[in-house]
Short mmCIF file of C-alpha atoms in Angstrom, two decimals:
data_model
loop_
_atom_site.label_atom_id
_atom_site.label_comp_id
_atom_site.label_asym_id
_atom_site.label_seq_id
_atom_site.Cartn_x
_atom_site.Cartn_y
_atom_site.Cartn_z
CA MET A 1 46.89 60.27 146.63
CA SER A 2 43.81 58.90 148.35
CA THR A 3 41.47 61.30 150.07
CA PRO A 4 40.00 59.97 153.30
CA THR A 5 36.24 60.16 153.28
CA THR A 6 34.17 61.01 156.32
CA SER A 7 31.94 57.97 155.93
CA ARG A 8 34.75 55.48 156.24
CA PRO A 9 37.14 55.19 159.15
CA GLN A 10 40.78 55.53 158.14
CA ARG A 11 42.51 52.21 158.03
CA PRO A 12 45.45 51.62 160.32
CA THR A 13 48.65 52.13 158.36
CA ALA A 14 50.80 49.74 160.39
CA PRO A 15 50.11 46.52 162.29
CA ALA A 16 50.27 46.98 166.05
CA ASP A 17 52.57 43.98 166.62
CA PRO A 18 56.10 44.93 165.54
CA LEU A 19 56.87 41.36 164.42
CA VAL A 20 53.84 41.40 162.11
CA ALA A 21 54.88 44.79 160.77
CA TYR A 22 58.44 43.59 160.18
CA LEU A 23 57.36 40.40 158.39
CA VAL A 24 54.86 42.32 156.26
CA GLY A 25 57.51 44.89 155.30
CA LEU A 26 59.99 42.27 154.10
CA GLY A 27 57.20 40.26 152.48
CA ASP A 28 55.84 43.27 150.62
CA ASP A 29 59.31 44.12 149.28
CA ALA A 30 59.55 40.65 147.76
CA LEU A 31 55.93 40.54 146.59
CA ILE A 32 55.92 43.88 144.80
CA LEU A 33 59.29 43.30 143.11
CA ALA A 34 58.10 39.85 141.98
CA GLN A 35 55.09 41.53 140.38
CA ARG A 36 57.30 44.09 138.64
CA LEU A 37 59.73 41.45 137.33
CA GLY A 38 56.77 39.40 136.12
CA GLU A 39 55.91 42.29 133.81
CA TRP A 40 59.06 41.45 131.82
CA ILE A 41 57.71 38.07 130.77
CA THR A 42 57.34 38.02 126.97
CA ARG A 43 59.11 41.40 126.85
CA ALA A 44 62.72 40.55 127.74
CA PRO A 45 65.49 40.97 125.12
CA GLN A 46 65.77 37.20 124.59
CA ILE A 47 63.76 34.21 125.75
CA GLU A 48 66.71 33.16 127.94
CA GLU A 49 66.48 36.46 129.81
CA ASP A 50 62.72 36.08 130.04
CA ILE A 51 63.28 32.81 131.92
CA ALA A 52 65.99 34.31 134.12
CA LEU A 53 63.77 37.20 135.21
CA GLY A 54 60.85 34.83 135.70
CA ASN A 55 62.99 32.60 137.92
CA ILE A 56 64.07 35.56 140.04
CA ALA A 57 60.47 36.74 140.33
CA LEU A 58 59.38 33.28 141.49
CA ASP A 59 62.16 33.15 144.10
CA LEU A 60 60.91 36.47 145.46
CA LEU A 61 57.29 35.32 145.38
CA GLY A 62 58.31 32.27 147.40
CA GLN A 63 59.94 34.49 150.02
CA ALA A 64 56.84 36.70 150.11
CA ARG A 65 54.53 33.74 150.66
CA VAL A 66 56.50 32.49 153.67
CA LEU A 67 56.73 35.97 155.20
CA LEU A 68 53.10 36.96 154.67
CA SER A 69 51.74 33.57 155.77
CA HIS A 70 53.71 33.80 158.99
CA ALA A 71 52.66 37.42 159.49
CA GLY A 72 49.03 36.29 159.26
CA GLU A 73 49.61 33.52 161.81
CA VAL A 74 51.35 35.83 164.29
CA GLU A 75 48.65 38.45 163.83
CA GLY A 76 45.99 35.86 164.66
CA ALA A 77 43.17 37.73 162.95
CA GLY A 78 42.41 35.05 160.41
CA ARG A 79 44.25 36.64 157.49
CA ASP A 80 46.22 34.27 155.28
CA GLU A 81 48.84 35.09 152.63
CA ASP A 82 46.15 35.77 150.02
CA ALA A 83 44.24 38.11 152.29
CA LEU A 84 47.41 40.06 152.97
CA ALA A 85 48.58 40.15 149.35
CA TYR A 86 45.28 40.80 147.62
CA LEU A 87 42.96 42.50 150.07
CA ARG A 88 45.08 45.31 151.46
CA ASP A 89 45.04 48.80 150.00
CA GLU A 90 47.95 51.00 149.08
CA ARG A 91 48.43 52.63 152.48
CA GLU A 92 48.69 49.24 154.18
CA PHE A 93 51.60 48.10 152.04
CA ARG A 94 54.91 48.45 153.82
CA ASN A 95 57.40 47.88 150.99
CA VAL A 96 60.19 50.33 150.24
CA CYS A 97 59.47 52.61 147.27
CA LEU A 98 62.37 51.18 145.23
CA VAL A 99 60.54 47.97 144.39
CA GLU A 100 57.41 49.68 143.08
CA ILE A 101 58.96 52.06 140.54
CA PRO A 102 58.27 51.10 136.91
CA ASN A 103 60.66 48.75 135.14
CA GLY A 104 61.84 51.34 132.63
CA ASP A 105 64.22 49.86 130.07
CA PHE A 106 66.32 46.78 130.76
CA ALA A 107 69.14 48.90 132.21
CA VAL A 108 66.80 50.52 134.77
CA THR A 109 65.59 47.08 135.81
CA MET A 110 69.17 45.80 136.14
CA ALA A 111 70.14 48.87 138.18
CA ARG A 112 67.21 48.20 140.52
CA GLN A 113 68.14 44.51 140.67
CA LEU A 114 71.72 45.32 141.59
CA VAL A 115 70.63 47.69 144.35
CA PHE A 116 67.92 45.45 145.76
CA SER A 117 69.59 42.05 145.44
CA ALA A 118 72.80 43.39 147.05
CA TYR A 119 70.63 44.77 149.87
CA GLN A 120 68.74 41.49 150.24
CA TYR A 121 72.02 39.57 150.21
CA GLU A 122 73.22 41.47 153.28
CA LEU A 123 69.77 41.30 154.88
CA TRP A 124 69.33 37.53 154.58
CA THR A 125 72.95 36.90 155.50
CA ALA A 126 72.36 38.77 158.76
CA LEU A 127 68.91 37.24 159.36
CA ARG A 128 70.39 33.73 159.38
CA ASN A 129 71.20 34.56 163.01
CA SER A 130 67.71 35.79 163.86
CA THR A 131 66.22 34.43 167.09
CA GLU A 132 62.91 34.03 165.23
CA PRO A 133 63.23 30.46 163.88
CA LEU A 134 61.09 31.06 160.80
CA LEU A 135 63.20 34.02 159.74
CA ALA A 136 66.45 32.14 160.32
CA ASP A 137 65.22 29.15 158.29
CA LEU A 138 63.97 31.31 155.44
CA ALA A 139 67.20 33.30 155.45
CA ALA A 140 69.32 30.16 155.06
CA LYS A 141 67.42 29.30 151.90
CA ALA A 142 66.95 32.83 150.58
CA VAL A 143 70.61 33.79 150.81
CA LYS A 144 71.40 31.19 148.14
CA GLU A 145 68.66 32.53 145.88
CA VAL A 146 69.70 36.11 146.37
CA THR A 147 73.37 35.30 145.75
CA TYR A 148 72.31 34.31 142.25
CA HIS A 149 70.07 37.37 141.81
CA ARG A 150 72.99 39.59 142.75
CA ASP A 151 75.32 37.80 140.37
CA HIS A 152 72.81 38.07 137.52
CA ALA A 153 72.45 41.82 137.99
CA THR A 154 76.21 42.25 138.41
CA GLN A 155 76.93 40.49 135.12
CA TRP A 156 74.54 42.75 133.26
CA VAL A 157 75.69 45.99 134.87
CA LEU A 158 79.29 45.08 133.94
CA ARG A 159 78.38 44.23 130.37
CA LEU A 160 76.14 47.20 129.71
CA GLY A 161 78.39 49.68 131.51
CA ASP A 162 81.65 48.43 130.01
CA GLY A 163 80.17 47.66 126.59
CA THR A 164 78.98 49.91 123.81
CA ASP A 165 78.47 53.67 124.16
CA GLU A 166 74.72 53.16 124.03
CA GLY A 167 74.85 50.48 126.73
CA HIS A 168 77.05 52.67 128.91
CA ARG A 169 74.75 55.67 128.54
CA ARG A 170 71.64 53.65 129.35
CA MET A 171 73.23 51.84 132.30
CA GLN A 172 74.34 55.14 133.84
CA ALA A 173 70.84 56.52 133.27
CA GLY A 174 69.47 53.42 135.00
CA LEU A 175 71.66 53.98 138.05
CA ASP A 176 70.64 57.66 138.10
CA ARG A 177 66.96 56.62 137.98
CA VAL A 178 67.07 54.25 140.96
CA TRP A 179 69.64 55.88 143.25
CA PRO A 180 67.19 58.32 144.91
CA TYR A 181 65.46 55.20 146.31
CA VAL A 182 68.62 53.70 147.87
CA ALA A 183 68.78 55.61 151.17
CA GLU A 184 65.31 54.40 152.17
CA LEU A 185 66.61 50.79 152.27
CA PHE A 186 69.08 51.68 155.02
CA ALA A 187 67.03 54.17 157.03
CA ALA A 188 66.64 53.47 160.74
CA ASP A 189 63.33 51.70 161.30
CA ASP A 190 61.12 51.96 164.44
CA VAL A 191 59.76 48.48 163.86
CA ALA A 192 63.17 46.80 163.57
CA ALA A 193 64.35 48.71 166.66
CA GLN A 194 61.59 47.04 168.70
CA LEU A 195 62.77 43.56 167.70
CA PRO A 196 66.36 43.17 168.94
CA GLY A 197 67.77 39.79 167.99
CA VAL A 198 64.84 39.10 165.67
CA ALA A 199 65.21 41.90 163.11
CA VAL A 200 68.22 43.48 161.47
CA ASP A 201 69.00 47.13 162.01
CA PRO A 202 68.88 48.50 158.42
CA PRO A 203 71.74 51.03 158.80
CA SER A 204 74.08 48.16 159.74
CA LEU A 205 73.72 46.79 156.20
CA LEU A 206 74.92 49.94 154.47
CA ALA A 207 78.70 49.45 154.73
CA PRO A 208 78.88 45.95 153.22
CA TRP A 209 76.29 46.89 150.59
CA THR A 210 78.28 49.96 149.61
CA ALA A 211 81.53 48.01 149.34
CA TYR A 212 79.97 45.50 146.96
CA VAL A 213 77.93 47.86 144.81
CA GLU A 214 80.58 50.54 144.44
CA ASP A 215 83.07 47.92 143.29
CA VAL A 216 80.66 46.70 140.60
CA VAL A 217 79.84 50.24 139.46
CA ALA A 218 83.54 51.11 139.23
CA ARG A 219 84.40 47.95 137.30
CA ALA A 220 81.55 48.76 134.91
CA THR A 221 83.25 52.14 134.29
CA LEU A 222 80.13 53.85 135.67
CA THR A 223 79.70 56.56 138.31
CA VAL A 224 77.88 56.18 141.63
CA PRO A 225 75.12 58.83 141.41
CA THR A 226 74.71 61.54 144.03
CA PRO A 227 70.94 62.09 144.04
CA THR A 228 69.49 65.45 145.04
CA TRP A 229 66.45 63.89 146.72
CA HIS A 230 65.65 60.65 148.56
CA SER A 231 62.48 58.60 148.79
CA ARG A 232 61.10 57.75 152.22
CA GLY A 233 57.97 56.54 153.91
CA GLY A 234 57.33 53.23 152.15
CA ARG A 235 57.55 51.34 155.44
CA ARG A 236 54.86 53.69 156.82
CA GLY A 237 52.55 53.13 153.87
CA LEU A 238 53.47 56.32 152.02
CA HIS A 239 54.18 55.30 148.44
CA THR A 240 54.85 56.70 145.00
CA GLU A 241 51.89 56.96 142.66
CA HIS A 242 53.17 53.86 140.85
CA LEU A 243 52.04 51.42 143.56
CA GLY A 244 48.47 52.61 143.05
CA HIS A 245 48.65 51.40 139.45
CA LEU A 246 50.43 48.14 140.23
CA LEU A 247 47.99 46.93 142.90
CA PRO A 248 44.78 46.79 140.82
CA GLU A 249 46.52 44.63 138.22
CA MET A 250 48.00 42.34 140.89
CA GLN A 251 44.81 42.12 142.96
CA HIS A 252 42.11 42.16 140.30
CA LEU A 253 41.57 38.43 139.91
CA HIS A 254 41.32 37.70 143.61
CA ARG A 255 38.98 40.61 144.24
CA ALA A 256 36.75 39.81 141.26
CA HIS A 257 36.56 36.11 142.13
CA PRO A 258 37.10 35.77 145.90
CA GLY A 259 38.34 32.33 146.85
CA ALA A 260 38.82 31.29 143.22
CA ARG A 261 40.98 28.20 142.75
CA TRP A 262 42.57 26.58 139.72
CA MET B 1 86.01 42.48 132.15
CA THR B 2 86.64 38.82 131.49
CA THR B 3 84.71 37.00 128.82
CA ALA B 4 85.32 33.29 128.74
CA GLY B 5 84.88 32.13 125.19
CA SER B 6 83.44 33.96 122.26
CA ALA B 7 81.45 33.04 119.23
CA PRO B 8 80.30 34.76 116.05
CA ARG B 9 77.09 36.72 116.45
CA THR B 10 73.99 35.42 114.77
CA PRO B 11 71.78 37.64 112.60
CA HIS B 12 69.43 37.81 115.61
CA GLY B 13 72.04 39.26 117.94
CA TRP B 14 73.43 36.83 120.46
CA PRO B 15 75.44 33.78 119.35
CA LEU B 16 74.24 30.24 119.87
CA TRP B 17 75.71 27.93 122.52
CA GLU B 18 75.41 24.18 123.03
CA VAL B 19 74.72 23.11 126.61
CA PHE B 20 76.00 19.97 128.33
CA VAL B 21 74.80 18.91 131.79
CA ARG B 22 76.32 16.33 134.10
CA SER B 23 73.51 15.05 136.25
CA ARG B 24 75.58 13.19 138.89
CA ARG B 25 79.15 12.72 139.88
CA GLY B 26 80.68 9.90 137.93
CA LEU B 27 78.49 10.31 134.86
CA SER B 28 79.58 12.14 131.73
CA HIS B 29 78.19 15.43 130.49
CA GLN B 30 75.20 14.98 128.19
CA HIS B 31 74.08 17.38 125.49
CA VAL B 32 70.71 18.82 126.51
CA GLY B 33 70.07 21.62 124.02
CA SER B 34 71.17 25.05 122.96
CA LEU B 35 70.55 28.68 123.84
CA HIS B 36 71.53 32.25 123.01
CA ALA B 37 73.86 34.36 125.16
CA PRO B 38 76.20 37.29 124.54
CA ASP B 39 79.26 35.45 125.91
CA GLY B 40 80.36 32.32 127.73
CA GLU B 41 79.78 33.55 131.28
CA MET B 42 76.23 34.61 130.44
CA ALA B 43 75.67 31.37 128.53
CA LEU B 44 76.50 29.43 131.72
CA ARG B 45 74.00 31.48 133.68
CA ASN B 46 71.30 31.12 131.04
CA ALA B 47 71.96 27.39 130.94
CA ARG B 48 71.49 27.27 134.70
CA ASP B 49 68.11 28.96 134.33
CA VAL B 50 66.91 27.06 131.26
CA TYR B 51 68.23 23.54 131.85
CA THR B 52 68.82 23.01 135.60
CA ARG B 53 65.74 24.55 137.18
CA ARG B 54 64.61 21.24 138.64
CA GLY B 55 67.90 20.08 140.08
CA GLU B 56 69.01 18.26 136.95
CA GLY B 57 72.70 18.93 137.23
CA VAL B 58 75.86 19.27 139.25
CA SER B 59 78.05 20.59 136.41
CA LEU B 60 77.48 22.59 133.23
CA TRP B 61 79.48 23.07 130.06
CA VAL B 62 78.67 25.55 127.32
CA VAL B 63 80.36 25.45 123.92
CA PRO B 64 79.97 27.91 121.07
CA SER B 65 77.84 26.12 118.48
CA ALA B 66 80.16 27.48 115.81
CA ALA B 67 83.04 25.55 117.37
CA ILE B 68 81.39 22.22 116.73
CA VAL B 69 82.59 20.38 113.60
CA ALA B 70 79.69 18.23 112.50
CA SER B 71 79.35 15.49 109.93
CA SER B 72 77.42 16.54 106.88
CA PRO B 73 74.08 14.95 105.94
CA ASP B 74 75.39 14.75 102.36
CA GLU B 75 78.21 12.48 103.49
CA GLN B 76 75.92 10.18 105.45
CA ASP B 77 76.34 7.23 103.08
CA PRO B 78 80.14 7.11 102.90
CA PHE B 79 80.36 7.90 106.61
CA PHE B 80 77.95 5.41 108.07
CA ASP B 81 76.76 2.85 105.54
CA PRO B 82 79.98 0.80 105.41
CA ALA B 83 79.40 -0.19 109.03
CA LEU B 84 76.02 -1.71 108.34
CA ASP B 85 77.12 -4.96 106.66
CA LYS B 86 79.93 -5.78 109.11
CA VAL B 87 77.92 -7.87 111.49
CA TYR B 88 81.09 -9.22 113.13
CA ARG B 89 81.55 -5.81 114.76
CA HIS B 90 78.41 -6.36 116.82
CA PRO B 91 78.63 -8.46 119.97
CA THR B 92 75.74 -10.65 118.89
CA PHE B 93 77.54 -14.01 118.83
CA TYR B 94 77.72 -14.51 122.57
CA GLU B 95 75.28 -16.45 124.70
CA VAL B 96 74.24 -14.25 127.59
CA PRO B 97 74.09 -16.39 130.73
CA GLU B 98 70.84 -16.27 132.65
CA GLY B 99 70.72 -13.79 135.51
CA VAL B 100 73.51 -11.52 134.32
CA GLU B 101 72.11 -8.04 134.54
CA HIS B 102 74.97 -5.70 133.74
CA LEU B 103 76.67 -7.03 130.67
#
């Protein structure tokens, strides 16, 4: 946890413009998960899976770039995608906590992928009808990407859950690890509520998400966990300790060499 | 759970699959390489990631490498050499008219 010092004014935790805040929230979800999935490169079970996870990470990074670039333009304060990605501190990140938790073993990562890609599938499907043209255009493209992400995770959850005893045990443990972070994805959001027609009301995504995910979990002979606690606050800049470790690695190069180019 | 196709596991875990990509409608599938995957459905998905990242294909086939019956290098001479001295099998005795592009 950071301790505010008296010599430095506390930074604002949310952009004043709700559209900027909404774009930054969705962009940060994609950016932080891309960073996490990138950690698998050279560490995946097989080189084929290395490439698959890298492809998914790059899809997410592409979404993040569009969202953060547009957020910077709407904000009009001269911040571009790099400034938003690399020069904000922990409390200014608006991603949900799910995407920042450590990868764990492959089953934990696949559990997180199932949860998040099924959420993003419903999100982008709904955002195709957004009255904000940039969001609608991005959604049309992203829904195809996310359909594949969801399928990839589904295939692995089915195989690990309905495979060997060891795979089943680990896949159930993976679901148990990520489920406390599920409710936060569908919590009512002040920012989205201020953007009727532009944003999607997160609770409206819960029913279709549940139908899809519970079917996969049942077919994998696994059990939907009933967590005893739920994460919250990511959209207000309140994160788990893990984001504080992820950011220095992600931001180091840009901060050490401002404006560096290949 | 459905698993389309199966193949013997390699010592390294996942079995090997041969990948065929059809780049356009009307063309035939071409062999592009091989990869490892636990079963046929996953092999298709891995092939999508490894071999069609840049829009190379409209259709994919994967075949267990173990299902391929291949000619043996030891039999190369009896298999292929007899064709070499039968020049009449080659269409080299025709005059190609000028300006014919697709013969």
